[in-house]
GROMACS .gro file of C-alpha atoms in nm:
model
  306
    1MET     CA    1  -2.286  -2.893  -0.164
    2SER     CA    2  -2.049  -2.596  -0.160
    3THR     CA    3  -1.787  -2.520  -0.422
    4THR     CA    4  -1.447  -2.374  -0.334
    5PHE     CA    5  -1.241  -2.175  -0.583
    6GLN     CA    6  -0.875  -2.095  -0.527
    7ILE     CA    7  -0.766  -1.761  -0.672
    8SER     CA    8  -0.408  -1.704  -0.784
    9PRO     CA    9  -0.222  -1.371  -0.749
   10ASP     CA   10  -0.245  -1.330  -1.127
   11GLU     CA   11  -0.623  -1.367  -1.107
   12VAL     CA   12  -0.632  -1.101  -0.835
   13HIS     CA   13  -0.482  -0.864  -1.091
   14ARG     CA   14  -0.753  -0.960  -1.341
   15ALA     CA   15  -1.029  -0.911  -1.084
   16LEU     CA   16  -0.892  -0.566  -0.993
   17ASP     CA   17  -0.958  -0.453  -1.350
   18ASP     CA   18  -1.330  -0.505  -1.283
   19LEU     CA   19  -1.361  -0.263  -0.989
   20ASP     CA   20  -1.219   0.051  -0.824
   21PRO     CA   21  -1.010  -0.084  -0.535
   22VAL     CA   22  -0.888   0.260  -0.421
   23GLU     CA   23  -1.242   0.380  -0.362
   24LEU     CA   24  -1.324   0.064  -0.166
   25VAL     CA   25  -1.015   0.081   0.055
   26VAL     CA   26  -1.055   0.452   0.125
   27ALA     CA   27  -1.424   0.409   0.209
   28GLU     CA   28  -1.340   0.135   0.456
   29LEU     CA   29  -1.053   0.331   0.614
   30THR     CA   30  -1.272   0.639   0.666
   31GLY     CA   31  -1.576   0.443   0.784
   32LYS     CA   32  -1.782   0.545   0.482
   33LYS     CA   33  -1.804   0.208   0.308
   34ALA     CA   34  -2.139   0.100   0.171
   35PRO     CA   35  -2.316  -0.191   0.343
   36GLU     CA   36  -2.188  -0.523   0.217
   37ARG     CA   37  -2.397  -0.814   0.108
   38SER     CA   38  -2.405  -1.111   0.342
   39PHE     CA   39  -2.056  -1.260   0.337
   40VAL     CA   40  -1.857  -1.479   0.569
   41VAL     CA   41  -1.494  -1.366   0.577
   42GLY     CA   42  -1.214  -1.517   0.781
   43PRO     CA   43  -0.968  -1.801   0.831
   44GLU     CA   44  -1.088  -2.153   0.775
   45ALA     CA   45  -0.954  -2.430   0.998
   46GLY     CA   46  -1.068  -2.696   0.756
   47LEU     CA   47  -0.829  -2.575   0.491
   48GLY     CA   48  -0.530  -2.725   0.663
   49VAL     CA   49  -0.218  -2.546   0.778
   50GLY     CA   50  -0.069  -2.494   0.432
   51LEU     CA   51  -0.370  -2.314   0.287
   52ALA     CA   52  -0.493  -2.145   0.605
   53GLU     CA   53  -0.163  -1.956   0.640
   54LYS     CA   54  -0.174  -1.828   0.283
   55TYR     CA   55  -0.541  -1.768   0.198
   56LEU     CA   56  -0.844  -1.578   0.323
   57VAL     CA   57  -1.182  -1.747   0.284
   58VAL     CA   58  -1.467  -1.537   0.146
   59GLU     CA   59  -1.800  -1.716   0.131
   60GLU     CA   60  -2.137  -1.609  -0.001
   61PRO     CA   61  -2.386  -1.830   0.186
   62SER     CA   62  -2.672  -1.768  -0.055
   63SER     CA   63  -2.482  -1.926  -0.344
   64ALA     CA   64  -2.291  -2.186  -0.139
   65THR     CA   65  -1.975  -2.059  -0.306
   66ARG     CA   66  -1.650  -1.968  -0.140
   67PHE     CA   67  -1.324  -1.830  -0.270
   68LEU     CA   68  -0.973  -1.859  -0.131
   69LEU     CA   69  -0.796  -1.529  -0.185
   70PRO     CA   70  -0.417  -1.504  -0.142
   71LEU     CA   71  -0.337  -1.311   0.175
   72GLY     CA   72  -0.016  -1.157   0.047
   73ALA     CA   73  -0.186  -1.018  -0.262
   74LEU     CA   74  -0.477  -0.877  -0.059
   75GLN     CA   75  -0.238  -0.699   0.179
   76ALA     CA   76  -0.035  -0.566  -0.113
   77VAL     CA   77  -0.344  -0.435  -0.291
   78ARG     CA   78  -0.460  -0.248   0.018
   79GLY     CA   79  -0.118  -0.087   0.071
   80ALA     CA   80  -0.091   0.014  -0.295
   81CYS     CA   81  -0.440   0.164  -0.289
   82LEU     CA   82  -0.362   0.372   0.019
   83ALA     CA   83  -0.037   0.486  -0.140
   84SER     CA   84  -0.234   0.610  -0.442
   85ALA     CA   85  -0.481   0.783  -0.212
   86ALA     CA   86  -0.191   0.949  -0.029
   87ALA     CA   87  -0.054   1.071  -0.362
   88ARG     CA   88  -0.389   1.234  -0.438
   89VAL     CA   89  -0.370   1.418  -0.107
   90PHE     CA   90  -0.006   1.528  -0.106
   91VAL     CA   91   0.123   1.546  -0.465
   92PRO     CA   92   0.038   1.890  -0.611
   93PRO     CA   93  -0.143   1.921  -0.945
   94GLY     CA   94   0.069   1.888  -1.256
   95ALA     CA   95   0.295   1.623  -1.403
   96ALA     CA   96   0.384   1.355  -1.148
   97THR     CA   97   0.712   1.169  -1.171
   98VAL     CA   98   0.695   0.839  -0.984
   99SER     CA   99   0.971   0.620  -0.848
  100VAL     CA  100   0.903   0.268  -0.720
  101LEU     CA  101   1.159   0.088  -0.504
  102GLY     CA  102   1.112  -0.267  -0.379
  103SER     CA  103   1.028  -0.616  -0.490
  104GLY     CA  104   0.762  -0.872  -0.568
  105ILE     CA  105   0.388  -0.833  -0.608
  106SER     CA  106   0.381  -0.550  -0.353
  107ALA     CA  107   0.600  -0.330  -0.573
  108GLU     CA  108   0.418  -0.440  -0.888
  109LEU     CA  109   0.081  -0.344  -0.739
  110LEU     CA  110   0.223  -0.017  -0.610
  111LEU     CA  111   0.331   0.063  -0.964
  112ARG     CA  112   0.000  -0.049  -1.118
  113MET     CA  113  -0.214   0.153  -0.878
  114ALA     CA  114   0.003   0.462  -0.931
  115VAL     CA  115  -0.032   0.433  -1.308
  116ARG     CA  116  -0.408   0.386  -1.286
  117TYR     CA  117  -0.508   0.618  -1.003
  118VAL     CA  118  -0.249   0.893  -0.957
  119VAL     CA  119  -0.336   1.194  -1.169
  120ASP     CA  120  -0.104   1.322  -1.443
  121VAL     CA  121   0.176   1.065  -1.414
  122SER     CA  122   0.424   1.136  -1.692
  123HIS     CA  123   0.722   0.916  -1.603
  124VAL     CA  124   0.795   0.612  -1.387
  125ALA     CA  125   1.135   0.486  -1.269
  126VAL     CA  126   1.179   0.146  -1.108
  127CYS     CA  127   1.460   0.003  -0.898
  128ALA     CA  128   1.430  -0.356  -0.776
  129VAL     CA  129   1.550  -0.397  -0.417
  130GLY     CA  130   1.557  -0.749  -0.273
  131GLY     CA  131   1.412  -0.906  -0.586
  132SER     CA  132   1.407  -0.894  -0.964
  133VAL     CA  133   1.285  -0.624  -1.200
  134GLU     CA  134   1.074  -0.882  -1.384
  135GLU     CA  135   0.859  -0.925  -1.072
  136ILE     CA  136   0.771  -0.555  -1.080
  137VAL     CA  137   0.770  -0.457  -1.445
  138THR     CA  138   0.548  -0.736  -1.572
  139ASN     CA  139   0.384  -0.753  -1.914
  140ARG     CA  140   0.058  -0.620  -1.769
  141VAL     CA  141   0.242  -0.318  -1.626
  142ILE     CA  142   0.418  -0.250  -1.957
  143ASP     CA  143   0.084  -0.266  -2.140
  144GLU     CA  144  -0.074  -0.017  -1.897
  145LEU     CA  145   0.221   0.219  -1.929
  146ASP     CA  146   0.198   0.206  -2.308
  147LEU     CA  147  -0.177   0.267  -2.307
  148SER     CA  148  -0.133   0.562  -2.071
  149GLY     CA  149   0.158   0.712  -2.263
  150ILE     CA  150   0.382   0.701  -1.956
  151SER     CA  151   0.756   0.663  -2.005
  152LEU     CA  152   0.950   0.403  -1.807
  153ALA     CA  153   1.308   0.382  -1.683
  154VAL     CA  154   1.457   0.079  -1.509
  155THR     CA  155   1.778   0.105  -1.311
  156SER     CA  156   1.975  -0.082  -1.048
  157GLU     CA  157   2.069   0.242  -0.868
  158ILE     CA  158   1.834   0.390  -0.608
  159ALA     CA  159   1.973   0.741  -0.654
  160GLU     CA  160   1.909   0.725  -1.028
  161ALA     CA  161   1.556   0.587  -0.981
  162ILE     CA  162   1.443   0.864  -0.745
  163PHE     CA  163   1.624   1.154  -0.911
  164GLY     CA  164   1.367   1.430  -0.965
  165ALA     CA  165   1.071   1.215  -0.856
  166ASN     CA  166   0.799   1.395  -0.663
  167LEU     CA  167   0.639   1.065  -0.555
  168VAL     CA  168   0.858   0.784  -0.420
  169GLY     CA  169   0.691   0.458  -0.322
  170ILE     CA  170   0.863   0.178  -0.131
  171ALA     CA  171   0.720  -0.174  -0.109
  172GLY     CA  172   0.844  -0.527  -0.055
  173LYS     CA  173   1.003  -0.735   0.216
  174SER     CA  174   1.348  -0.578   0.224
  175ALA     CA  175   1.482  -0.260   0.382
  176VAL     CA  176   1.572   0.014   0.135
  177ASN     CA  177   1.893   0.210   0.197
  178ILE     CA  178   1.772   0.544   0.068
  179LYS     CA  179   1.947   0.874   0.152
  180ILE     CA  180   1.777   1.202   0.233
  181ASP     CA  181   1.988   1.404  -0.010
  182GLN     CA  182   1.873   1.178  -0.294
  183ILE     CA  183   1.508   1.283  -0.250
  184ALA     CA  184   1.382   1.592  -0.432
  185ARG     CA  185   1.257   1.890  -0.235
  186GLY     CA  186   0.881   1.883  -0.188
  187ALA     CA  187   0.863   1.512  -0.271
  188VAL     CA  188   0.620   1.269  -0.111
  189LEU     CA  189   0.779   0.951   0.026
  190VAL     CA  190   0.534   0.665   0.087
  191ASN     CA  191   0.671   0.366   0.279
  192CYS     CA  192   0.458   0.053   0.239
  193SER     CA  193   0.737  -0.191   0.324
  194GLY     CA  194   0.685  -0.217   0.700
  195TRP     CA  195   1.061  -0.163   0.743
  196ASP     CA  196   1.217   0.138   0.908
  197LEU     CA  197   1.378   0.387   0.675
  198PRO     CA  198   1.727   0.508   0.774
  199ALA     CA  199   1.719   0.741   1.074
  200SER     CA  200   1.879   1.017   0.867
  201VAL     CA  201   1.580   1.009   0.630
  202VAL     CA  202   1.324   1.022   0.911
  203ASP     CA  203   1.518   1.305   1.077
  204GLY     CA  204   1.543   1.494   0.749
  205VAL     CA  205   1.179   1.500   0.637
  206ALA     CA  206   0.954   1.794   0.715
  207THR     CA  207   0.635   1.609   0.810
  208VAL     CA  208   0.527   1.256   0.896
  209TYR     CA  209   0.183   1.109   0.844
  210VAL     CA  210   0.055   0.754   0.895
  211ASP     CA  211  -0.238   0.564   0.751
  212ASN     CA  212  -0.414   0.520   1.085
  213LEU     CA  213  -0.315   0.677   1.417
  214GLY     CA  214  -0.497   0.394   1.593
  215LEU     CA  215  -0.207   0.163   1.501
  216ILE     CA  216   0.062   0.364   1.682
  217GLU     CA  217   0.058   0.151   1.998
  218GLU     CA  218   0.116  -0.164   1.791
  219ASN     CA  219   0.424  -0.009   1.629
  220LEU     CA  220   0.627   0.127   1.918
  221HIS     CA  221   0.931  -0.053   1.777
  222ARG     CA  222   0.937   0.173   1.471
  223TYR     CA  223   1.198   0.449   1.479
  224PHE     CA  224   0.972   0.730   1.364
  225VAL     CA  225   0.714   0.635   1.628
  226GLY     CA  226   0.986   0.657   1.892
  227VAL     CA  227   1.079   1.006   1.771
  228HIS     CA  228   0.714   1.103   1.788
  229ARG     CA  229   0.670   0.977   2.143
  230SER     CA  230   1.010   1.066   2.285
  231SER     CA  231   1.012   1.266   2.607
  232GLU     CA  232   1.375   1.214   2.699
  233SER     CA  233   1.603   1.501   2.793
  234GLY     CA  234   1.953   1.588   2.690
  235PRO     CA  235   2.127   1.633   2.352
  236ALA     CA  236   1.911   1.376   2.173
  237ALA     CA  237   1.595   1.557   2.275
  238ARG     CA  238   1.738   1.891   2.165
  239ARG     CA  239   1.824   1.745   1.826
  240ARG     CA  240   1.470   1.615   1.793
  241GLN     CA  241   1.327   1.950   1.894
  242GLU     CA  242   1.499   2.094   1.591
  243TYR     CA  243   1.279   1.858   1.393
  244HIS     CA  244   0.964   1.937   1.590
  245SER     CA  245   0.750   1.863   1.285
  246HIS     CA  246   0.867   1.501   1.308
  247ARG     CA  247   0.589   1.448   1.550
  248ILE     CA  248   0.325   1.266   1.350
  249ALA     CA  249   0.104   1.537   1.201
  250GLY     CA  250  -0.201   1.322   1.133
  251ASP     CA  251  -0.326   1.024   0.938
  252LEU     CA  252  -0.481   0.941   0.603
  253ARG     CA  253  -0.798   0.838   0.778
  254GLY     CA  254  -0.851   1.194   0.899
  255LEU     CA  255  -0.729   1.362   0.581
  256LEU     CA  256  -0.944   1.152   0.348
  257SER     CA  257  -1.253   1.194   0.566
  258GLY     CA  258  -1.202   1.571   0.583
  259ASP     CA  259  -1.141   1.579   0.959
  260HIS     CA  260  -0.778   1.694   0.919
  261ILE     CA  261  -0.613   1.952   0.695
  262VAL     CA  262  -0.282   1.890   0.518
  263ARG     CA  263   0.005   2.085   0.671
  264ALA     CA  264   0.160   2.291   0.392
  265GLU     CA  265   0.528   2.202   0.332
  266PRO     CA  266   0.606   2.326  -0.022
  267GLU     CA  267   0.981   2.269   0.006
  268GLY     CA  268   0.991   1.994   0.266
  269ILE     CA  269   0.966   1.619   0.215
  270VAL     CA  270   0.649   1.452   0.337
  271LEU     CA  271   0.685   1.097   0.471
  272VAL     CA  272   0.376   0.877   0.477
  273GLU     CA  273   0.424   0.556   0.676
  274MET     CA  274   0.177   0.272   0.621
  275LEU     CA  275   0.151   0.104   0.960
  276GLY     CA  276  -0.121  -0.137   0.851
  277VAL     CA  277   0.087  -0.326   0.596
  278ASP     CA  278  -0.053  -0.658   0.723
  279THR     CA  279  -0.410  -0.531   0.750
  280LEU     CA  280  -0.680  -0.686   0.533
  281SER     CA  281  -0.968  -0.495   0.377
  282THR     CA  282  -1.289  -0.694   0.424
  283SER     CA  283  -1.474  -0.477   0.175
  284LEU     CA  284  -1.203  -0.525  -0.088
  285ALA     CA  285  -1.193  -0.902  -0.029
  286CYS     CA  286  -1.569  -0.931  -0.079
  287GLN     CA  287  -1.569  -0.724  -0.396
  288LEU     CA  288  -1.272  -0.917  -0.536
  289MET     CA  289  -1.463  -1.238  -0.467
  290LEU     CA  290  -1.764  -1.106  -0.661
  291ALA     CA  291  -1.545  -0.986  -0.947
  292ALA     CA  292  -1.370  -1.325  -0.963
  293HIS     CA  293  -1.711  -1.495  -0.971
  294ARG     CA  294  -1.833  -1.269  -1.253
  295LEU     CA  295  -1.520  -1.330  -1.457
  296GLY     CA  296  -1.519  -1.706  -1.403
  297LEU     CA  297  -1.183  -1.704  -1.228
  298GLY     CA  298  -1.046  -1.961  -0.987
  299ASN     CA  299  -0.947  -2.324  -0.976
  300VAL     CA  300  -1.196  -2.561  -0.811
  301ILE     CA  301  -1.014  -2.741  -0.531
  302GLN     CA  302  -1.288  -2.918  -0.340
  303ASP     CA  303  -1.658  -2.982  -0.301
  304SER     CA  304  -1.785  -3.031   0.049
  305ALA     CA  305  -2.113  -3.074   0.232
  306PRO     CA  306  -2.238  -2.764   0.418
   0.00000   0.00000   0.00000
């Protein structure tokens, strides 16, 4: 007999406290992950349409135990971990002021990972876009901010939230109408939303990086990718030539593995676009499953014969 446990998004948060998700995600992105134990990871037709569309099955054959992990939470965790890794690369040493724009669990996780894994965060400002503040600034986030001695400001105005911030993170399912003149010089702008930022923002940054250059061909519809690949002639091309650095300078995969060197832009804004917002980390899923098992998390939903 095999036992199936269904994990809630809240339990994903609890399991994250039992491991270092940033290290796992970075190791997988750079190809340096440690060998995994024997797991079976993937969709499960037997779950039915309702569950199969929302959960990833992680099974450990040796224990005849499988866990259903919420897809949305897994994707949000991976994006938030890469955003924290990007901050380590691009945000200079010293006090970091963080602004989080967005909604839902994606923005909450972005905030949590920044608090836990970005060095020297002194202040956080949050603006809910397309959702409620309560979805982002949860009790667990407030507790972590208090324990870390980090001040918090909540506002309904984007300009107020990002004023003076040297790290701006965007997450959620809604487009964010941010303006280039609202962003501080030398700031790092990390877009985990999967939505295009306004063209004026893309045209106004100094440098663009992505998480993985291998995903460019799958994202030809994105504005900044079009700028990168454009070979047209005429006034539009001349305008883009003025922003020659808008060509994508590299990716986190290369920077974190040491294959690429960060292009110095002390006064310019760095834009980091996460193309793999729907990508799942197999390594993270397996370790979350083990953490959930250790902590006794999950609701038993079925017992079935092997």
